Coordinates of C-alpha atoms in Angstrom, one line a residue:
Chain A
M195 CA 0.0 0.0 0.0
T196 CA 2.7 2.5 1.0
A197 CA 4.9 1.5 -2.0
R198 CA 2.0 2.0 -4.4
T199 CA 1.1 5.5 -3.1
A200 CA 4.7 6.5 -3.1
R201 CA 5.2 5.4 -6.7
R202 CA 2.0 7.0 -8.0
P203 CA 3.0 10.6 -8.7
K204 CA 5.9 9.4 -10.9
S205 CA 4.3 6.8 -13.0
N206 CA 0.8 8.4 -13.3
K207 CA 0.8 11.7 -15.1
L208 CA -3.0 12.0 -15.7
P209 CA -4.8 14.4 -13.4
K210 CA -6.5 12.7 -10.5
F211 CA -10.1 13.5 -11.5
L212 CA -9.5 12.0 -15.0
T213 CA -8.1 8.7 -13.6
T214 CA -11.0 8.4 -11.1
F215 CA -13.4 9.2 -13.9
L216 CA -11.9 6.5 -16.1
Q217 CA -11.9 4.0 -13.2
D218 CA -15.6 4.7 -12.5
K219 CA -16.5 4.2 -16.2
L220 CA -14.4 1.0 -16.3
A221 CA -16.3 -0.4 -13.4
I222 CA -19.5 0.0 -15.4
I223 CA -18.3 -1.0 -18.8
A224 CA -16.0 -3.9 -18.0
P225 CA -18.4 -6.4 -16.5
P226 CA -20.8 -6.5 -19.5
L227 CA -17.9 -6.7 -21.9
I228 CA -16.4 -9.6 -20.0
A229 CA -19.8 -11.3 -20.0
I230 CA -20.2 -10.9 -23.7
A231 CA -16.7 -12.3 -24.3
V232 CA -17.4 -15.3 -22.1
F233 CA -20.7 -15.9 -23.9
M234 CA -18.9 -15.7 -27.3
V235 CA -16.2 -18.2 -26.2
I236 CA -18.8 -20.7 -25.0
W237 CA -20.8 -20.3 -28.2
Q238 CA -17.7 -20.8 -30.3
L239 CA -16.8 -23.9 -28.3
L240 CA -20.3 -25.3 -28.7
C241 CA -20.5 -24.5 -32.5
P242 CA -16.9 -25.2 -33.8
P243 CA -16.2 -24.6 -37.5
G244 CA -17.4 -27.4 -39.8
S245 CA -20.1 -28.6 -37.4
K246 CA -23.6 -28.9 -38.6
G247 CA -26.4 -26.8 -37.1
L248 CA -25.8 -23.3 -35.8
P249 CA -22.7 -21.4 -36.9
G250 CA -20.3 -20.1 -34.3
P251 CA -19.6 -16.4 -33.8
L252 CA -16.5 -16.4 -36.0
Q253 CA -18.4 -18.1 -38.8
V254 CA -21.2 -15.6 -38.5
L255 CA -18.7 -12.7 -38.8
G256 CA -17.0 -14.3 -41.7
E257 CA -20.1 -15.0 -43.7
T258 CA -21.8 -11.6 -43.1
W259 CA -18.8 -9.3 -43.1
D260 CA -19.2 -8.5 -46.8
P261 CA -21.7 -7.0 -47.5
Y262 CA -24.0 -7.0 -44.4
I263 CA -21.7 -5.7 -41.8
I264 CA -19.5 -3.3 -43.8
Y265 CA -22.2 -2.0 -46.2
P266 CA -25.4 -1.5 -44.2
L267 CA -26.9 0.8 -46.9
F268 CA -26.3 -1.2 -50.1
D269 CA -29.3 -1.5 -52.4
N270 CA -29.5 -4.1 -55.1
G271 CA -33.2 -3.4 -55.7
G272 CA -36.2 -5.5 -54.6
T273 CA -35.7 -6.8 -51.1
D274 CA -32.0 -7.2 -51.5
K275 CA -30.9 -4.3 -49.4
G276 CA -28.4 -3.7 -46.5
L277 CA -29.5 -4.2 -42.9
G278 CA -29.5 -0.4 -42.3
L279 CA -32.2 0.0 -45.0
Q280 CA -34.1 -3.0 -43.8
I281 CA -34.2 -1.7 -40.2
F282 CA -35.1 1.8 -41.5
A283 CA -38.1 0.3 -43.4
S284 CA -39.3 -1.5 -40.2
L285 CA -38.8 1.6 -38.1
Q286 CA -40.9 3.6 -40.6
R287 CA -43.8 1.3 -40.1
V288 CA -43.3 1.3 -36.3
G289 CA -43.0 5.1 -36.4
I290 CA -46.3 5.6 -38.2
G291 CA -48.2 2.9 -36.3
F292 CA -46.9 3.9 -32.9
S293 CA -47.5 7.7 -33.5
L294 CA -51.1 7.0 -34.5
A295 CA -51.5 4.8 -31.5
S296 CA -50.0 7.4 -29.2
L297 CA -52.3 10.1 -30.4
A298 CA -55.4 7.9 -30.3
G299 CA -54.4 6.2 -27.1
I300 CA -53.6 9.3 -25.0
G301 CA -56.8 11.0 -26.3
L302 CA -59.0 8.0 -25.5
G303 CA -57.2 7.4 -22.2
I304 CA -58.0 11.0 -21.1
L305 CA -61.6 10.7 -22.2
I306 CA -62.1 7.4 -20.3
G307 CA -60.2 8.6 -17.3
T308 CA -62.3 11.7 -16.8
N309 CA -65.7 10.1 -17.5
K310 CA -66.9 7.3 -15.3
V311 CA -69.7 6.2 -17.6
I312 CA -67.4 5.9 -20.5
Y313 CA -64.9 4.1 -18.3
R314 CA -67.4 1.5 -17.2
A315 CA -68.6 1.0 -20.8
L316 CA -65.2 0.6 -22.4
D317 CA -62.8 -0.8 -19.8
P318 CA -64.1 -4.4 -19.9
L319 CA -63.9 -4.3 -23.7
F320 CA -60.3 -3.0 -23.6
Q321 CA -59.3 -5.5 -21.0
V322 CA -60.3 -8.3 -23.4
L323 CA -59.0 -6.7 -26.6
R324 CA -55.6 -6.0 -25.1
T325 CA -55.0 -9.8 -24.5
I326 CA -55.3 -10.6 -28.3
P327 CA -51.9 -11.4 -29.6
P328 CA -50.6 -8.9 -32.3
L329 CA -50.5 -11.5 -35.1
A330 CA -54.1 -12.5 -34.5
W331 CA -55.1 -9.0 -35.9
L332 CA -53.2 -9.6 -39.1
P333 CA -55.7 -11.6 -41.1
I334 CA -58.6 -9.2 -40.5
S335 CA -56.2 -6.3 -41.1
L336 CA -55.2 -7.8 -44.4
A337 CA -58.8 -8.5 -45.3
A338 CA -59.7 -4.9 -44.5
F339 CA -56.8 -3.1 -46.1
Q340 CA -56.1 -5.5 -49.0
Q341 CA -52.4 -4.3 -48.9
S342 CA -49.5 -5.5 -46.9
N343 CA -48.0 -2.2 -45.7
P344 CA -51.1 -0.6 -44.1
S345 CA -51.9 -4.0 -42.6
A346 CA -48.5 -4.2 -40.9
I347 CA -48.9 -0.6 -39.7
F348 CA -52.4 -1.4 -38.3
V349 CA -51.0 -4.4 -36.4
I350 CA -48.4 -2.0 -34.8
F351 CA -51.2 0.4 -34.0
I352 CA -53.5 -2.1 -32.4
T353 CA -50.7 -3.7 -30.5
S354 CA -49.3 -0.6 -28.9
I355 CA -52.6 1.3 -28.3
W356 CA -53.8 -0.7 -25.3
P357 CA -51.0 -0.1 -22.8
I358 CA -51.1 3.6 -23.8
I359 CA -54.9 3.8 -23.3
I360 CA -54.9 1.9 -20.0
N361 CA -51.9 3.8 -18.5
T362 CA -53.3 7.2 -19.5
T363 CA -56.7 6.2 -18.0
V364 CA -55.0 5.2 -14.7
G365 CA -52.9 8.4 -14.8
V366 CA -56.0 10.6 -15.1
Q367 CA -57.9 8.7 -12.5
Q368 CA -55.2 8.8 -9.9
I369 CA -54.9 12.6 -9.9
P370 CA -54.8 13.4 -6.1
Q371 CA -58.1 14.7 -4.7
D372 CA -56.1 17.6 -3.3
Y373 CA -55.2 18.9 -6.8
R374 CA -58.9 18.6 -7.8
N375 CA -59.9 20.5 -4.7
V376 CA -57.4 23.2 -5.5
A377 CA -58.9 23.4 -9.0
K378 CA -62.4 23.6 -7.5
V379 CA -61.6 26.4 -5.0
L380 CA -59.8 28.4 -7.7
R381 CA -62.6 27.7 -10.1
L382 CA -60.1 26.8 -12.8
S383 CA -61.5 26.7 -16.3
R384 CA -61.7 23.4 -18.0
Q385 CA -58.8 24.3 -20.3
K386 CA -56.6 25.5 -17.4
Y387 CA -57.4 22.3 -15.4
F388 CA -56.5 20.2 -18.4
L389 CA -53.2 21.9 -19.2
K390 CA -52.0 22.8 -15.7
I391 CA -53.2 19.9 -13.6
L392 CA -54.5 16.9 -15.6
I393 CA -51.8 16.6 -18.2
P394 CA -48.8 17.2 -15.9
A395 CA -50.2 14.8 -13.3
A396 CA -50.8 12.1 -15.9
V397 CA -47.6 12.5 -17.8
P398 CA -45.6 9.9 -15.8
Y399 CA -48.3 7.3 -16.4
I400 CA -48.6 8.3 -20.1
F401 CA -44.9 7.7 -20.5
T402 CA -45.1 4.3 -18.9
G403 CA -47.8 3.4 -21.4
L404 CA -45.7 4.8 -24.3
R405 CA -42.6 2.8 -23.2
I406 CA -44.6 -0.5 -23.0
G407 CA -46.2 0.4 -26.3
I408 CA -42.9 1.0 -28.2
G409 CA -41.6 -2.3 -26.9
L410 CA -44.6 -4.2 -28.0
S411 CA -44.5 -2.4 -31.4
W412 CA -41.0 -3.6 -32.1
L413 CA -42.0 -7.2 -31.1
A414 CA -45.0 -7.1 -33.3
I415 CA -43.3 -5.6 -36.4
I416 CA -40.8 -8.5 -36.8
A417 CA -43.6 -11.1 -36.7
A418 CA -45.9 -9.1 -39.0
E419 CA -43.2 -8.5 -41.6
M420 CA -42.4 -12.1 -41.7
L421 CA -45.9 -12.7 -42.9
V422 CA -46.6 -9.7 -45.1
G423 CA -43.1 -9.6 -46.8
G424 CA -41.5 -6.6 -48.5
V425 CA -38.5 -4.7 -47.3
G426 CA -38.1 -4.9 -43.5
I427 CA -36.0 -6.7 -41.0
G428 CA -38.7 -9.2 -40.2
F429 CA -39.0 -10.4 -43.8
F430 CA -35.2 -10.3 -44.1
I431 CA -35.0 -12.9 -41.3
W432 CA -37.7 -15.0 -42.8
D433 CA -36.1 -14.8 -46.3
A434 CA -32.7 -15.8 -44.8
Y435 CA -34.3 -18.8 -43.1
N436 CA -35.9 -20.0 -46.3
N437 CA -32.4 -19.8 -47.9
S438 CA -30.7 -21.5 -44.9
L439 CA -28.5 -18.4 -44.3
L440 CA -28.3 -18.8 -40.6
S441 CA -25.4 -16.3 -40.2
Q442 CA -27.6 -13.6 -41.6
I443 CA -30.4 -14.4 -39.2
I444 CA -28.1 -14.2 -36.2
L445 CA -26.7 -10.9 -37.4
A446 CA -30.2 -9.6 -37.9
L447 CA -31.2 -10.7 -34.4
V448 CA -28.3 -8.6 -33.0
Y449 CA -29.6 -5.6 -34.9
V450 CA -33.2 -6.2 -33.8
G451 CA -32.1 -6.4 -30.1
V452 CA -30.0 -3.3 -30.3
V453 CA -32.7 -1.2 -32.0
G454 CA -35.3 -2.4 -29.6
F455 CA -33.1 -1.4 -26.7
L456 CA -32.4 2.0 -28.3
L457 CA -36.2 2.6 -28.8
D458 CA -36.9 1.9 -25.2
R459 CA -34.0 4.2 -24.1
I460 CA -35.3 7.0 -26.4
V461 CA -38.7 6.9 -24.8
S462 CA -37.4 6.8 -21.3
F463 CA -35.0 9.6 -22.0
A464 CA -37.9 11.7 -23.3
A465 CA -39.8 10.8 -20.2
S466 CA -36.9 11.9 -18.0
K467 CA -36.9 15.3 -19.8
V468 CA -40.6 15.9 -19.5
V469 CA -41.6 14.4 -16.1
A470 CA -41.0 16.7 -13.2
E471 CA -38.4 15.5 -10.6
E472 CA -41.0 15.2 -7.8
Q473 CA -43.2 12.8 -9.7
K474 CA -40.7 10.0 -10.3
Chain B
M834 CA -64.1 44.7 25.6
H835 CA -64.7 41.2 26.7
T836 CA -64.2 40.0 30.2
L837 CA -62.9 36.6 30.8
K838 CA -65.8 34.2 30.7
T839 CA -65.6 30.8 29.3
Q840 CA -69.3 30.1 29.1
N841 CA -70.8 29.9 25.6
S842 CA -74.2 31.4 26.7
K843 CA -72.6 34.6 28.0
L844 CA -70.5 35.0 24.9
K845 CA -73.3 35.5 22.5
T846 CA -74.7 38.4 24.5
Q847 CA -71.3 40.1 24.8
N848 CA -70.4 40.0 21.2
S849 CA -70.2 43.5 19.8
L850 CA -68.6 42.7 16.4
G851 CA -71.6 43.6 14.2
D852 CA -73.5 41.5 11.8
P853 CA -73.0 37.8 11.5
F854 CA -70.6 37.1 8.7
L855 CA -70.4 33.3 8.5
V856 CA -73.3 31.4 9.9
I857 CA -73.4 27.6 10.5
E858 CA -77.0 26.9 11.3
D859 CA -78.3 23.5 12.7
V860 CA -75.9 21.7 10.5
S861 CA -75.8 17.9 10.6
K862 CA -74.0 15.5 8.3
I863 CA -75.1 11.9 7.8
Y864 CA -73.1 9.5 5.6
P865 CA -74.8 6.4 4.3
T866 CA -72.8 3.3 5.2
P867 CA -73.4 -0.4 4.6
D868 CA -74.4 -0.7 8.3
G869 CA -77.0 2.1 8.0
P870 CA -76.6 5.9 8.1
A871 CA -73.7 7.2 10.2
T872 CA -74.2 10.6 11.8
V873 CA -70.9 12.5 11.9
L874 CA -72.2 15.9 13.0
E875 CA -75.5 16.9 14.6
G876 CA -76.9 20.2 15.6
V877 CA -73.9 22.4 14.9
N878 CA -74.4 26.1 15.3
L879 CA -71.7 28.7 15.0
T880 CA -71.7 32.3 14.1
V881 CA -68.4 33.9 13.0
Y882 CA -68.0 37.7 12.7
E883 CA -66.1 39.5 10.1
G884 CA -62.4 39.6 10.8
E885 CA -62.6 37.1 13.6
F886 CA -60.0 34.4 14.1
V887 CA -61.7 31.1 15.2
C888 CA -59.9 27.9 16.0
L889 CA -61.6 24.5 16.1
I890 CA -60.2 21.8 18.3
G891 CA -61.4 18.3 19.0
H892 CA -60.2 14.7 18.8
S893 CA -59.5 13.2 15.4
G894 CA -62.5 11.8 13.8
C895 CA -64.9 14.2 15.5
G896 CA -65.9 15.8 12.3
K897 CA -63.9 19.0 12.4
S898 CA -62.7 18.5 8.8
T899 CA -66.2 17.6 7.7
L900 CA -67.4 20.9 9.1
L901 CA -64.7 22.9 7.4
N902 CA -65.3 21.1 4.2
M903 CA -68.9 22.3 4.3
V904 CA -67.8 25.8 4.8
A905 CA -65.3 25.4 1.9
G906 CA -68.1 23.9 -0.2
F907 CA -66.6 20.5 -0.8
G908 CA -69.5 18.9 1.0
T909 CA -73.0 20.0 1.7
P910 CA -74.9 19.6 5.0
T911 CA -77.5 16.8 5.2
T912 CA -79.7 19.2 7.2
G913 CA -79.2 22.9 8.1
E914 CA -77.1 25.3 6.1
V915 CA -73.9 27.3 6.0
R916 CA -74.2 30.9 4.9
L917 CA -71.6 33.5 4.1
Q918 CA -73.1 37.0 4.3
T919 CA -76.6 35.6 3.7
R920 CA -75.5 33.6 0.6
R921 CA -75.9 29.9 1.1
I922 CA -72.8 27.9 0.5
T923 CA -73.2 25.1 -2.0
K924 CA -69.9 24.8 -3.8
P925 CA -66.3 25.8 -3.5
G926 CA -65.3 29.3 -4.5
P927 CA -62.4 31.7 -4.3
D928 CA -64.2 33.7 -1.6
R929 CA -63.4 30.8 0.8
M930 CA -59.9 29.7 0.2
M931 CA -58.6 26.6 1.9
V932 CA -55.0 25.9 3.1
F933 CA -54.5 22.2 3.3
Q934 CA -52.3 20.3 5.8
N935 CA -50.3 18.6 3.1
Y936 CA -49.9 22.0 1.2
S937 CA -51.4 20.7 -2.0
L938 CA -48.9 22.6 -4.1
L939 CA -48.6 21.5 -7.7
P940 CA -45.2 19.8 -7.8
W941 CA -44.5 20.6 -11.5
M942 CA -44.9 24.4 -11.0
S943 CA -42.5 26.8 -9.3
A944 CA -43.6 28.6 -6.1
F945 CA -44.4 31.6 -8.2
D946 CA -46.5 29.7 -10.7
N947 CA -48.5 28.0 -8.0
V948 CA -49.4 31.4 -6.6
Y949 CA -50.0 32.8 -10.1
L950 CA -52.3 30.0 -11.1
G951 CA -55.0 31.1 -8.6
I952 CA -54.6 34.8 -9.4
D953 CA -54.8 34.1 -13.1
S954 CA -58.0 32.2 -12.6
V955 CA -59.7 34.5 -10.2
Y956 CA -58.9 37.8 -11.9
P957 CA -59.3 37.1 -15.6
N958 CA -59.7 40.9 -16.4
K959 CA -56.4 42.0 -14.9
S960 CA -53.3 42.4 -17.1
K961 CA -50.5 40.0 -17.0
S962 CA -48.1 42.4 -15.3
E963 CA -50.7 43.2 -12.6
K964 CA -51.3 39.5 -11.9
K965 CA -47.5 38.9 -11.7
A966 CA -47.2 41.9 -9.3
I967 CA -49.8 40.4 -7.1
A968 CA -48.1 37.0 -7.0
R969 CA -44.7 38.7 -6.3
S970 CA -46.1 40.8 -3.5
H971 CA -47.7 37.8 -1.8
L972 CA -44.6 35.7 -2.0
N973 CA -42.8 38.7 -0.5
L974 CA -45.4 38.9 2.2
V975 CA -44.6 35.3 3.4
G976 CA -40.8 36.0 2.9
L977 CA -40.2 33.8 -0.1
T978 CA -39.2 36.4 -2.7
E979 CA -35.9 34.6 -3.2
S980 CA -37.4 31.2 -3.6
A981 CA -40.0 32.2 -6.1
D982 CA -38.5 30.1 -8.9
K983 CA -38.0 27.0 -6.8
K984 CA -40.2 23.9 -7.2
P985 CA -42.0 22.6 -4.1
S986 CA -39.5 19.7 -3.9
Q987 CA -36.7 22.2 -3.3
L988 CA -38.6 23.9 -0.4
S989 CA -38.8 22.8 3.2
G990 CA -42.2 22.0 4.8
G991 CA -42.5 25.4 6.3
M992 CA -41.7 27.1 3.1
K993 CA -44.3 25.0 1.2
Q994 CA -46.9 26.0 3.7
R995 CA -45.9 29.7 3.2
V996 CA -46.4 29.3 -0.5
A997 CA -49.8 27.7 0.2
I998 CA -50.7 30.6 2.4
A999 CA -49.5 33.1 -0.2
R1000 CA -51.6 31.3 -2.8
A1001 CA -54.6 31.5 -0.6
L1002 CA -54.3 35.2 0.3
A1003 CA -53.4 36.3 -3.2
I1004 CA -57.0 35.7 -4.4
Q1005 CA -58.3 37.9 -1.5
P1006 CA -60.7 35.4 0.1
Q1007 CA -63.3 36.6 2.5
V1008 CA -62.7 33.6 4.7
L1009 CA -59.4 31.8 5.0
I1010 CA -59.9 28.1 6.0
L1011 CA -56.9 26.3 7.4
D1012 CA -57.1 22.6 8.1
E1013 CA -54.3 21.8 10.5
P1014 CA -51.9 23.9 8.5
F1015 CA -48.9 23.5 10.8
G1016 CA -49.5 19.9 11.9
A1017 CA -46.6 18.5 9.9
L1018 CA -44.0 21.1 10.9
D1019 CA -41.4 21.2 13.5
A1020 CA -41.9 23.2 16.7
I1021 CA -39.7 26.2 15.7
T1022 CA -41.1 26.5 12.2
R1023 CA -44.5 26.2 13.6
E1024 CA -44.1 29.1 16.0
E1025 CA -42.6 31.3 13.3
L1026 CA -45.5 30.5 11.0
Q1027 CA -48.1 31.2 13.7
E1028 CA -46.6 34.6 14.2
E1029 CA -46.6 35.3 10.5
L1030 CA -50.1 34.1 10.2
L1031 CA -51.2 36.6 12.9
K1032 CA -49.3 39.4 11.2
I1033 CA -50.9 38.6 7.9
W1034 CA -54.4 38.3 9.5
R1035 CA -54.0 41.7 11.1
E1036 CA -52.9 43.3 7.9
H1037 CA -55.4 41.6 5.6
Q1038 CA -58.5 41.8 7.8
V1039 CA -59.5 38.4 6.7
T1040 CA -61.7 36.1 8.7
V1041 CA -59.9 32.9 9.7
L1042 CA -61.3 29.5 10.5
M1043 CA -58.6 27.0 11.5
I1044 CA -58.5 23.4 12.7
T1045 CA -55.7 22.6 15.1
H1046 CA -54.8 19.8 17.5
D1047 CA -52.6 22.1 19.5
I1048 CA -54.3 23.9 22.4
D1049 CA -51.4 26.3 22.8
E1050 CA -51.6 27.2 19.1
A1051 CA -55.3 27.8 19.5
L1052 CA -54.8 30.0 22.6
F1053 CA -52.1 32.0 20.9
L1054 CA -53.9 32.7 17.7
A1055 CA -57.7 32.7 18.2
D1056 CA -60.3 35.2 19.3
R1057 CA -62.5 32.2 20.1
V1058 CA -61.7 28.5 20.4
V1059 CA -64.5 26.2 19.5
M1060 CA -64.3 22.8 21.2
M1061 CA -66.0 19.9 19.6
T1062 CA -67.4 16.8 21.4
N1063 CA -66.5 13.4 20.2
G1064 CA -68.3 11.7 17.4
P1065 CA -70.5 10.1 16.4
A1066 CA -73.0 12.9 16.2
A1067 CA -70.4 15.4 17.3
H1068 CA -71.5 19.0 18.1
I1069 CA -69.9 22.1 19.6
G1070 CA -69.3 21.4 23.2
D1071 CA -68.1 24.7 24.4
V1072 CA -66.6 28.0 23.1
L1073 CA -63.7 29.7 24.8
E1074 CA -63.3 33.4 24.5
I1075 CA -59.6 34.3 24.4
P1076 CA -59.2 37.7 26.0
F1077 CA -55.5 38.5 25.4
P1078 CA -55.0 41.9 23.8
R1079 CA -53.5 42.1 20.4
P1080 CA -50.9 42.3 19.0
R1081 CA -50.1 39.3 21.1
E1082 CA -46.6 38.3 22.2
R1083 CA -46.0 34.7 23.1
E1084 CA -43.9 35.6 26.2
H1085 CA -46.5 37.9 27.6
I1086 CA -49.3 35.5 27.1
M1087 CA -47.4 32.7 28.7
E1088 CA -46.9 34.8 31.9
D1089 CA -50.6 35.6 32.2
P1090 CA -52.3 33.3 34.8
T1091 CA -55.4 33.5 32.6
Y1092 CA -53.5 31.5 30.0
Y1093 CA -53.3 28.5 32.3
E1094 CA -56.8 28.8 33.4
L1095 CA -58.0 28.6 29.8
R1096 CA -55.5 25.9 29.0
N1097 CA -56.6 23.7 31.9
Y1098 CA -60.2 24.3 31.0
A1099 CA -59.6 23.2 27.5
L1100 CA -57.5 20.2 28.6
E1101 CA -60.1 19.2 31.1
F1102 CA -62.7 19.4 28.3
L1103 CA -60.7 17.3 25.8
F1104 CA -59.2 14.8 28.2
S1105 CA -61.7 14.4 31.0
R1106 CA -65.2 15.3 29.8
F1107 CA -64.6 14.2 26.2
A1108 CA -61.6 12.0 26.5
H1109 CA -60.7 10.1 23.4
P1110 CA -62.8 7.0 23.1

């Protein structure tokens, strides 16, 4: 201990705050990196080169390096596109479906949360509808829209709207009686009550709904795209499976996981910016 | 002025404060429950005069808050009525502003915006700069000019209650209703706020109705202390006239033998005649 502290000023020229900063970061980054490395080694040992079945990580890298990893934006027409473009196509569908679901879901949630009769009328219906798996909507969606793209967007919409409606409803219903009393004594106008009390009080709940919704959307789009086809990461996986290109599937799964994680982080980051400190 | 008498009957004849301002007349409150109707209050009569400071004390569950809620307009009496200057009270309004024990500040707004919200709603015809000036002057009144931009979470309990008082006074209510406003505060902050409340009450000439659990607080603040009997079917058991001259100073009052007479009388009422069930 004494030897180490005595040696330190000579060997370590970095300022102290920088070294402590790096040490802190290292403590956070190192464990997951080690875990990934261990996982890769086990995977490689279980799936050595030349074996049948799943490819090992080295084989996946080798088979997908050119073009899938180094050219994410290549475009050979049709569905033969880089993974970046495939993901982008899927994200577009999710973006449209999820945005529509957010607007409709928050609106409906506020309506249901503020009106007891409407709540009693619709809540049982929603509780049943929300348990329907996303893909079960696809056939009627295809029958109704007659086109694959709107059908996939509808599946996203109908999958993500329920948690948004239900959480918004709860958020509006749980507004503390004190706040309502304050509004009553001050005789706040409906508009003021809505903007100054109802929305800020419900925002944390709304964001919980949005976060669950975006996660479900991303789950649903992969499955929906597998069935409806076209450009998109879901169909890319299905297409690769049909051509026995397992390495491509594994790479695509990594992309899907990372994008899903990022979507979740974006929504929770937005929530942290909007939701007041006291309400967390 | 008043001589020291603690009997309710004598009080009424001695009161020389003018016309009744707030009248609670034969009020009862009965809640329906699964086991049949439950009578919380029965035959409550109280007349409060303009500018008076009245404290209500009684054990928890005796219906003090129910009574104040009816004055505020959050509830209506099952029988009888509550009138403010001959107008029957049926719903909440800015003429009877309430200060809640848990402050009820909106956590997403700064202290200033919390005060401004009420002003903005109650004076729609005033200009923005006038309304802002009112908010600033009331924050100044409670000594929070420097904390105007802070959110409630950044304020101490005492500061939060100051904001709540500023919010209430800013809309110029005729009656200020306080439901155990200092119950959650430490002893020192509590005394500070009691003194400030008295100062504000003197300057604003507002009628105050306040619930408290603290006999000393009631004796220091009030013109009259209304003591409630225990529920069910609680009513007003006795009314104490507090004769100390104003402005009051805590040290002076504490030296007055009358203080202990009144205090013992109230204690005897609460802990012997109507001891907690």
